[in-house]
mmCIF file of C-alpha atoms in Angstrom:
data_model
loop_
_atom_site.group_PDB
_atom_site.id
_atom_site.type_symbol
_atom_site.label_atom_id
_atom_site.label_comp_id
_atom_site.label_asym_id
_atom_site.label_seq_id
_atom_site.Cartn_x
_atom_site.Cartn_y
_atom_site.Cartn_z
ATOM 1 C CA MET A 12 21.645 -13.629 6.835
ATOM 2 C CA GLN A 13 22.705 -13.903 3.236
ATOM 3 C CA ILE A 14 25.820 -11.955 3.903
ATOM 4 C CA LYS A 15 26.729 -14.473 6.653
ATOM 5 C CA GLN A 16 26.020 -17.251 4.200
ATOM 6 C CA ALA A 17 28.261 -15.651 1.622
ATOM 7 C CA LEU A 18 31.045 -15.417 4.131
ATOM 8 C CA GLY A 19 30.414 -18.990 5.112
ATOM 9 C CA LEU A 20 30.854 -20.093 1.308
ATOM 10 C CA ILE A 21 33.915 -18.032 0.868
ATOM 11 C CA ILE A 22 35.605 -19.422 4.184
ATOM 12 C CA GLY A 23 34.473 -23.017 2.942
ATOM 13 C CA LEU A 24 35.957 -22.448 -0.401
ATOM 14 C CA ILE A 25 39.396 -21.271 0.974
ATOM 15 C CA MET A 26 39.390 -23.991 3.509
ATOM 16 C CA GLY A 27 38.544 -26.354 0.852
ATOM 17 C CA VAL A 28 41.419 -25.422 -1.431
ATOM 18 C CA THR A 29 43.971 -25.098 1.359
ATOM 19 C CA GLY A 30 42.971 -28.232 3.017
ATOM 20 C CA GLY A 31 43.363 -29.993 -0.368
ATOM 21 C CA ILE A 32 46.875 -28.407 -0.710
ATOM 22 C CA LEU A 33 48.043 -29.148 2.803
ATOM 23 C CA PHE A 34 46.742 -32.725 2.696
ATOM 24 C CA SER A 35 48.428 -33.372 -0.593
ATOM 25 C CA LYS A 36 51.732 -32.038 0.905
ATOM 26 C CA SER A 37 51.437 -33.986 4.021
ATOM 27 C CA LEU A 38 51.906 -37.292 2.120
ATOM 28 C CA ARG A 39 54.908 -38.953 1.710
ATOM 29 C CA PRO A 40 56.345 -38.869 -1.715
ATOM 30 C CA ASP A 41 55.970 -42.682 -1.854
ATOM 31 C CA PRO A 42 56.177 -43.752 -5.583
ATOM 32 C CA GLY A 43 53.786 -46.561 -4.652
ATOM 33 C CA SER A 44 50.958 -44.081 -3.819
ATOM 34 C CA MET A 45 51.414 -41.502 -6.520
ATOM 35 C CA GLN A 46 48.206 -42.523 -8.316
ATOM 36 C CA GLU A 47 46.294 -42.118 -4.954
ATOM 37 C CA LYS A 48 47.921 -38.589 -4.340
ATOM 38 C CA LEU A 49 46.813 -37.503 -7.666
ATOM 39 C CA GLU A 50 43.170 -38.671 -7.314
ATOM 40 C CA ILE A 51 42.924 -36.920 -3.867
ATOM 41 C CA SER A 52 44.247 -33.781 -5.376
ATOM 42 C CA GLU A 53 41.678 -33.965 -8.392
ATOM 43 C CA GLU A 54 39.028 -34.667 -5.969
ATOM 44 C CA SER A 55 39.919 -31.583 -3.942
ATOM 45 C CA LEU A 56 40.047 -29.549 -6.798
ATOM 46 C CA ALA A 57 36.744 -30.591 -8.075
ATOM 47 C CA ARG A 58 35.061 -29.771 -4.901
ATOM 48 C CA SER A 59 36.800 -26.254 -4.883
ATOM 49 C CA ASN A 60 35.457 -25.605 -8.346
ATOM 50 C CA ARG A 61 31.951 -26.852 -7.234
ATOM 51 C CA ARG A 62 32.040 -24.478 -4.254
ATOM 52 C CA LEU A 63 33.449 -21.553 -6.603
ATOM 53 C CA ARG A 64 30.516 -22.006 -9.075
ATOM 54 C CA ALA A 65 28.063 -22.003 -6.182
ATOM 55 C CA MET A 66 29.433 -19.067 -4.810
ATOM 56 C CA GLU A 67 29.301 -17.295 -8.186
ATOM 57 C CA LYS A 68 25.604 -18.117 -8.435
ATOM 58 C CA HIS A 69 24.850 -17.010 -4.919
ATOM 59 C CA VAL A 70 26.572 -13.631 -5.401
ATOM 60 C CA GLU A 71 24.505 -13.237 -8.665
ATOM 61 C CA ARG A 72 21.445 -13.936 -6.751
ATOM 62 C CA MET A 73 22.200 -11.779 -3.921
ATOM 63 C CA GLY A 74 22.983 -8.758 -6.241
ATOM 64 C CA GLY A 75 19.865 -9.227 -7.876
ATOM 65 C CA SER A 76 17.524 -9.788 -4.737
ATOM 66 C CA GLY A 77 18.111 -6.070 -3.682
ATOM 67 C CA LYS A 78 20.844 -6.738 -0.967
ATOM 68 C CA GLY A 79 23.344 -4.767 -3.134
ATOM 69 C CA GLU A 80 20.926 -1.948 -3.175
ATOM 70 C CA PHE A 81 20.355 -2.221 0.559
ATOM 71 C CA ARG A 82 23.922 -2.002 1.226
ATOM 72 C CA ARG A 83 24.275 1.011 -1.120
ATOM 73 C CA MET A 84 21.583 2.797 0.749
ATOM 74 C CA ALA A 85 23.215 2.005 4.053
ATOM 75 C CA ARG A 86 26.540 3.476 2.825
ATOM 76 C CA ASP A 87 24.482 6.647 1.653
ATOM 77 C CA PHE A 88 22.809 6.891 5.118
ATOM 78 C CA LYS A 89 26.190 6.665 6.850
ATOM 79 C CA GLU A 90 27.708 9.197 4.427
ATOM 80 C CA GLY A 91 24.749 11.630 4.995
ATOM 81 C CA LYS A 92 23.393 11.252 1.461
ATOM 82 C CA GLU A 93 19.677 11.399 0.984
ATOM 83 C CA VAL A 94 17.752 8.219 0.199
ATOM 84 C CA SER A 95 14.437 8.297 -1.452
ATOM 85 C CA PHE A 96 11.342 6.152 -0.659
ATOM 86 C CA ASP A 97 11.446 5.176 -4.383
ATOM 87 C CA ASP A 98 14.875 3.608 -3.586
ATOM 88 C CA ILE A 99 13.612 1.817 -0.661
ATOM 89 C CA LEU A 100 10.562 0.351 -2.302
ATOM 90 C CA GLY A 101 12.782 -0.646 -5.364
ATOM 91 C CA SER A 102 15.152 -2.448 -3.066
ATOM 92 C CA ALA A 103 12.155 -4.088 -1.342
ATOM 93 C CA LYS A 104 10.567 -5.339 -4.440
ATOM 94 C CA PRO A 105 12.756 -8.561 -5.000
ATOM 95 C CA TRP A 106 11.537 -9.620 -1.560
ATOM 96 C CA MET A 107 7.967 -8.509 -2.016
ATOM 97 C CA ARG A 108 7.664 -10.817 -5.142
ATOM 98 C CA GLN A 109 9.017 -13.565 -3.168
ATOM 99 C CA VAL A 110 6.507 -13.383 -0.448
ATOM 100 C CA ALA A 111 3.737 -12.426 -2.721
ATOM 101 C CA PRO A 112 2.116 -15.955 -3.018
ATOM 102 C CA VAL A 113 1.876 -16.320 0.859
ATOM 103 C CA MET A 114 0.374 -12.865 1.218
ATOM 104 C CA GLU A 115 -2.057 -13.633 -1.565
ATOM 105 C CA ARG A 116 -3.123 -16.583 0.230
ATOM 106 C CA VAL A 117 -3.573 -14.630 3.623
ATOM 107 C CA ARG A 118 -5.552 -11.946 1.565
ATOM 108 C CA LYS A 119 -7.954 -14.469 -0.130
ATOM 109 C CA VAL A 120 -8.769 -16.042 3.276
ATOM 110 C CA GLY A 121 -9.290 -12.632 5.184
ATOM 111 C CA GLU A 122 -11.319 -11.271 2.242
ATOM 112 C CA ALA A 123 -13.471 -14.308 1.667
ATOM 113 C CA ASP A 124 -14.296 -14.295 5.586
ATOM 114 C CA TRP A 125 -15.470 -10.868 5.260
ATOM 115 C CA ALA A 126 -17.597 -11.298 2.030
ATOM 116 C CA ASP A 127 -19.096 -14.484 3.772
ATOM 117 C CA ALA A 128 -20.171 -12.558 6.689
ATOM 118 C CA ARG A 129 -21.536 -9.699 4.593
ATOM 119 C CA VAL A 130 -23.462 -12.000 2.341
ATOM 120 C CA SER A 131 -24.761 -13.912 5.404
ATOM 121 C CA GLU A 132 -25.982 -10.691 7.033
ATOM 122 C CA TRP A 133 -27.960 -9.670 3.954
ATOM 123 C CA THR A 134 -29.193 -13.266 3.419
ATOM 124 C CA ARG A 135 -30.680 -13.228 6.912
ATOM 125 C CA ASN A 136 -31.979 -9.677 6.572
ATOM 126 C CA TYR A 137 -33.499 -10.243 3.045
ATOM 127 C CA ASN A 138 -33.781 -13.940 2.514
ATOM 128 C CA LEU A 139 -31.499 -14.093 -0.543
ATOM 129 C CA SER A 140 -31.379 -17.121 -2.511
ATOM 130 C CA GLU A 141 -28.183 -19.393 -3.114
ATOM 131 C CA ALA A 142 -27.824 -18.134 -6.647
ATOM 132 C CA GLU A 143 -27.779 -14.475 -5.394
ATOM 133 C CA GLN A 144 -25.617 -15.216 -2.659
ATOM 134 C CA GLU A 145 -23.191 -16.658 -4.897
ATOM 135 C CA GLU A 146 -23.486 -13.585 -7.237
ATOM 136 C CA LEU A 147 -22.547 -11.362 -4.535
ATOM 137 C CA LYS A 148 -19.527 -13.634 -3.464
ATOM 138 C CA GLU A 149 -18.393 -13.398 -6.967
ATOM 139 C CA TYR A 150 -18.738 -9.663 -7.271
ATOM 140 C CA PHE A 151 -16.604 -9.219 -4.037
ATOM 141 C CA ALA A 152 -13.982 -11.859 -5.502
ATOM 142 C CA GLU A 153 -13.736 -10.015 -8.844
ATOM 143 C CA GLN A 154 -13.143 -6.621 -7.152
ATOM 144 C CA SER A 155 -10.345 -8.216 -4.887
ATOM 145 C CA ARG A 156 -8.553 -9.738 -7.985
ATOM 146 C CA ARG A 157 -8.567 -6.451 -9.662
ATOM 147 C CA ASN A 158 -7.133 -4.664 -6.801
ATOM 148 C CA ALA A 159 -4.440 -7.326 -6.355
ATOM 149 C CA GLU A 160 -3.664 -7.000 -10.034
ATOM 150 C CA ARG A 161 -2.877 -3.417 -9.558
ATOM 151 C CA ILE A 162 -0.631 -4.005 -6.654
ATOM 152 C CA THR A 163 1.168 -6.875 -8.559
ATOM 153 C CA GLU A 164 1.677 -4.581 -11.525
ATOM 154 C CA VAL A 165 3.506 -2.120 -9.240
ATOM 155 C CA ILE A 166 5.436 -4.580 -7.469
ATOM 156 C CA ASP A 167 6.697 -6.264 -10.880
ATOM 157 C CA SER A 168 7.417 -2.997 -12.570
ATOM 158 C CA ASN A 169 11.093 -1.746 -12.137
ATOM 159 C CA GLU A 170 9.712 1.846 -13.197
ATOM 160 C CA SER A 171 6.988 2.144 -10.532
ATOM 161 C CA GLY A 172 7.736 4.194 -7.400
ATOM 162 C CA PHE A 173 6.419 4.795 -3.797
ATOM 163 C CA VAL A 174 3.496 7.001 -5.163
ATOM 164 C CA ASP A 175 2.515 4.344 -7.448
ATOM 165 C CA PHE A 176 2.518 1.756 -4.608
ATOM 166 C CA VAL A 177 0.494 3.931 -2.419
ATOM 167 C CA LYS A 178 -2.234 4.510 -5.023
ATOM 168 C CA ALA A 179 -2.472 0.914 -5.964
ATOM 169 C CA THR A 180 -3.173 0.098 -2.274
ATOM 170 C CA ASP A 181 -5.319 3.001 -1.481
ATOM 171 C CA ASN A 182 -8.588 1.191 -2.312
ATOM 172 C CA ASP A 183 -11.148 -0.672 -0.090
ATOM 173 C CA TRP A 184 -12.304 -3.854 -1.934
ATOM 174 C CA ARG A 185 -15.251 -4.048 0.311
ATOM 175 C CA ASP A 186 -16.990 -0.937 -0.487
ATOM 176 C CA PHE A 187 -18.156 -0.442 -4.058
ATOM 177 C CA ASN A 188 -21.273 1.276 -5.416
ATOM 178 C CA GLU A 189 -22.138 -1.394 -7.677
ATOM 179 C CA VAL A 190 -22.979 -3.780 -4.920
ATOM 180 C CA GLU A 191 -25.826 -1.625 -3.977
ATOM 181 C CA GLU A 192 -26.949 -1.919 -7.396
ATOM 182 C CA ILE A 193 -26.838 -5.612 -7.332
ATOM 183 C CA MET A 194 -28.685 -6.027 -4.184
ATOM 184 C CA GLU A 195 -31.588 -3.638 -5.416
ATOM 185 C CA GLY A 196 -31.916 -5.865 -8.405
ATOM 186 C CA PHE A 197 -32.638 -8.835 -6.054
ATOM 187 C CA LEU A 198 -35.099 -7.074 -3.858
ATOM 188 C CA GLU A 199 -38.614 -5.531 -4.479
ATOM 189 C CA GLY A 200 -41.415 -3.960 -2.352
ATOM 190 C CA GLU A 201 -40.696 -3.403 1.169
ATOM 191 C CA GLU A 202 -37.285 -5.224 1.207
ATOM 192 C CA LEU A 203 -36.082 -3.011 -1.479
ATOM 193 C CA GLU A 204 -37.292 0.230 0.401
ATOM 194 C CA LYS A 205 -35.633 -0.979 3.392
ATOM 195 C CA PHE A 206 -32.379 -1.841 1.792
ATOM 196 C CA GLN A 207 -32.189 1.514 0.157
ATOM 197 C CA ALA A 208 -33.225 3.255 3.343
ATOM 198 C CA GLU A 209 -30.407 1.599 5.422
ATOM 199 C CA SER A 210 -27.772 2.300 2.652
ATOM 200 C CA LEU A 211 -28.644 5.999 2.582
ATOM 201 C CA GLU A 212 -28.543 6.193 6.391
ATOM 202 C CA LYS A 213 -25.058 4.872 6.224
ATOM 203 C CA ARG A 214 -23.886 7.051 3.566
ATOM 204 C CA VAL A 215 -25.472 10.113 5.394
ATOM 205 C CA LYS A 216 -23.538 9.261 8.597
ATOM 206 C CA THR A 217 -20.303 8.790 6.657
ATOM 207 C CA VAL A 218 -20.633 12.002 4.855
ATOM 208 C CA GLN A 219 -21.669 14.100 7.955
ATOM 209 C CA ASN A 220 -18.749 12.730 10.016
ATOM 210 C CA GLU A 221 -16.282 13.615 7.221
ATOM 211 C CA ALA A 222 -17.695 17.112 6.910
ATOM 212 C CA ASP A 223 -17.833 17.735 10.697
ATOM 213 C CA ARG A 224 -14.226 16.508 11.121
ATOM 214 C CA LYS A 225 -12.795 18.809 8.418
ATOM 215 C CA LEU A 226 -14.841 21.712 9.475
ATOM 216 C CA LYS A 227 -13.609 21.438 13.025
ATOM 217 C CA ARG A 228 -9.923 21.443 11.456
ATOM 218 C CA LEU A 229 -10.677 24.510 9.321
ATOM 219 C CA ASP A 230 -12.273 26.276 12.368
ATOM 220 C CA ASP A 231 -9.312 25.845 14.488
ATOM 221 C CA ILE A 232 -7.134 27.409 11.758
ATOM 222 C CA VAL A 233 -9.212 30.454 10.645
ATOM 223 C CA SER A 234 -11.793 30.887 13.398
ATOM 224 C CA LEU A 235 -14.918 30.851 11.516
ATOM 225 C CA ASP A 236 -18.095 32.835 12.314
ATOM 226 C CA ASP A 237 -21.526 31.227 12.662
ATOM 227 C CA ASP A 238 -22.539 31.980 9.028
ATOM 228 C CA GLN A 239 -19.234 30.871 7.619
ATOM 229 C CA HIS A 240 -19.728 27.674 9.661
ATOM 230 C CA SER A 241 -23.127 27.124 8.197
ATOM 231 C CA GLN A 242 -21.890 27.600 4.533
ATOM 232 C CA LEU A 243 -18.773 25.680 4.751
ATOM 233 C CA PHE A 244 -20.541 22.764 6.312
ATOM 234 C CA GLY A 245 -22.505 22.455 2.934
ATOM 235 C CA VAL A 246 -19.401 22.859 0.980
ATOM 236 C CA LEU A 247 -17.702 20.155 2.888
ATOM 237 C CA VAL A 248 -20.726 17.786 2.626
ATOM 238 C CA ARG A 249 -20.655 18.121 -1.121
ATOM 239 C CA GLY A 250 -17.046 17.603 -1.175
ATOM 240 C CA ALA A 251 -17.113 14.468 0.820
ATOM 241 C CA GLU A 252 -15.998 11.300 -0.965
ATOM 242 C CA ASP A 253 -19.450 9.458 -0.389
ATOM 243 C CA TYR A 254 -21.597 12.266 -0.952
ATOM 244 C CA ARG A 255 -24.572 11.941 -3.605
ATOM 245 C CA PRO A 256 -27.391 14.545 -4.094
ATOM 246 C CA GLU A 257 -29.850 12.264 -2.218
ATOM 247 C CA VAL A 258 -27.528 12.477 0.653
ATOM 248 C CA LYS A 259 -28.887 15.289 3.141
ATOM 249 C CA PRO A 260 -27.378 15.395 6.581
ATOM 250 C CA GLU A 261 -28.982 17.464 9.289
ATOM 251 C CA GLY A 262 -28.304 20.899 8.943
ATOM 252 C CA PHE A 263 -27.362 20.596 5.098
ATOM 253 C CA THR A 264 -28.934 23.378 2.841
ATOM 254 C CA GLY A 265 -28.123 25.050 -0.351
ATOM 255 C CA GLU A 266 -26.785 23.563 -3.760
ATOM 256 C CA GLU A 267 -26.725 19.656 -4.004
ATOM 257 C CA THR A 268 -24.287 19.392 -6.870
ATOM 258 C CA PRO A 269 -21.089 17.280 -5.762
ATOM 259 C CA LEU A 270 -17.827 19.076 -5.779
ATOM 260 C CA ASP A 271 -14.396 17.732 -6.537
ATOM 261 C CA ARG A 272 -11.273 18.439 -4.658
ATOM 262 C CA ALA A 273 -10.432 21.685 -6.750
ATOM 263 C CA GLY A 274 -14.197 22.891 -6.721
ATOM 264 C CA ARG A 275 -14.266 22.325 -2.859
ATOM 265 C CA ASP A 276 -11.192 24.279 -2.140
ATOM 266 C CA ALA A 277 -12.241 27.119 -4.436
ATOM 267 C CA ALA A 278 -15.675 27.307 -2.783
ATOM 268 C CA ILE A 279 -13.739 27.254 0.693
ATOM 269 C CA GLU A 280 -11.630 30.261 -0.236
ATOM 270 C CA ALA A 281 -14.614 32.172 -1.622
ATOM 271 C CA VAL A 282 -16.315 32.071 1.950
ATOM 272 C CA LEU A 283 -13.126 33.175 3.783
ATOM 273 C CA GLN A 284 -12.286 36.704 4.630
ATOM 274 C CA PRO A 285 -8.834 38.045 3.070
ATOM 275 C CA GLU A 286 -7.236 37.573 6.755
ATOM 276 C CA GLN A 287 -8.577 34.070 7.042
ATOM 277 C CA ARG A 288 -7.122 33.227 3.672
ATOM 278 C CA ALA A 289 -3.887 34.440 4.723
ATOM 279 C CA ALA A 290 -3.975 32.372 7.920
ATOM 280 C CA LEU A 291 -4.828 29.310 5.723
ATOM 281 C CA GLN A 292 -2.146 30.089 3.431
ATOM 282 C CA LYS A 293 0.357 30.388 6.295
ATOM 283 C CA HIS A 294 -0.815 27.036 7.666
ATOM 284 C CA GLN A 295 -0.207 25.416 4.411
ATOM 285 C CA ALA A 296 3.277 26.953 4.115
ATOM 286 C CA GLU A 297 4.232 26.004 7.734
ATOM 287 C CA ARG A 298 2.946 22.336 6.946
ATOM 288 C CA THR A 299 4.923 22.222 3.818
ATOM 289 C CA GLN A 300 8.119 23.434 5.665
ATOM 290 C CA LYS A 301 7.540 20.906 8.547
ATOM 291 C CA LEU A 302 7.182 18.066 5.963
ATOM 292 C CA ALA A 303 10.363 19.285 4.190
ATOM 293 C CA GLU A 304 12.361 19.391 7.545
ATOM 294 C CA GLN A 305 11.036 15.839 8.425
ATOM 295 C CA TRP A 306 12.433 14.636 4.976
ATOM 296 C CA GLU A 307 15.701 16.318 5.951
ATOM 297 C CA LYS A 308 15.856 15.087 9.451
ATOM 298 C CA TYR A 309 15.507 11.617 8.312
ATOM 299 C CA GLN A 310 17.809 11.898 5.316
ATOM 300 C CA LEU A 311 15.015 11.024 2.903
ATOM 301 C CA ALA A 312 14.313 12.663 -0.284
ATOM 302 C CA PRO A 313 10.553 13.097 -1.295
ATOM 303 C CA PRO A 314 9.406 10.138 -3.696
ATOM 304 C CA LYS A 315 8.698 11.187 -7.216
ATOM 305 C CA ASN A 316 5.296 12.843 -8.015
ATOM 306 C CA VAL A 317 4.462 13.092 -4.186
ATOM 307 C CA ASP A 318 2.247 16.098 -5.015
ATOM 308 C CA ALA A 319 -0.206 13.408 -6.380
ATOM 309 C CA LEU A 320 -0.669 12.425 -2.920
ATOM 310 C CA GLU A 321 -1.449 15.865 -1.707
ATOM 311 C CA GLY A 322 -4.442 15.668 0.758
ATOM 312 C CA ASP A 323 -6.668 18.535 2.048
ATOM 313 C CA ILE A 324 -5.401 22.228 2.305
ATOM 314 C CA PHE A 325 -5.921 22.262 5.833
#
């Protein structure tokens, strides 16, 4: 649309200048109307100059808005050159900055509705006071503001890339461990025990579902025996994102210490037989190759630091 507008301005400028010249030449050289002829020519020139200045400013805005980058990327695609997601994000940032206020209003409304529903549920179940309700709402609002600031920092920075954007947006403002501590500070006796039991039950389900899902994927790759299945279920439970020592899904035995990603992967490889480790390594290599082929197929270069987004080894 901006290109069409620019073209319109150019055409308008040419027509304005040409029209002024032709109009002035169409006047009969009557000595009595020379002043009028001069005034018309000056007015036409002034209009042309105004249009020229407007055109220059428009081109400057267009170049700074990312349109120039989009055109460059389009040329690169056409010429078979690779284009990175970092380039795409960089070109989109000016537009993202312009629509940020609108998106911020939409985000606030959606998150406020969710927080109100959550607080209403807890108020109904635990008879929270108005002051306690306001404290919870402010907690959710503050977490939401912090997440919004991280996203804004990435969009406003000319140095940030696609990986930075993914990391900034990869957080759920609704789920924070601190909110459980706030709720526990409000409650006592049977209500406190009820809340803690419900929170633990939700966490157990989440951890068990994650462990079962990943264990199934791993089994499909390396064909685990029954003993390995049991051992690795415990490893995957301890490596789950929401795992805590008090979380004990059905069938979970052994150590209770949480595992980070590196520790979990090392524990998995320690349980596997040599041929299974070879099968897992082959799967990883094939997955890496397939990803590289996809990048190449779509003429896309991987973003900078893409390894920081590396997920599971299976």
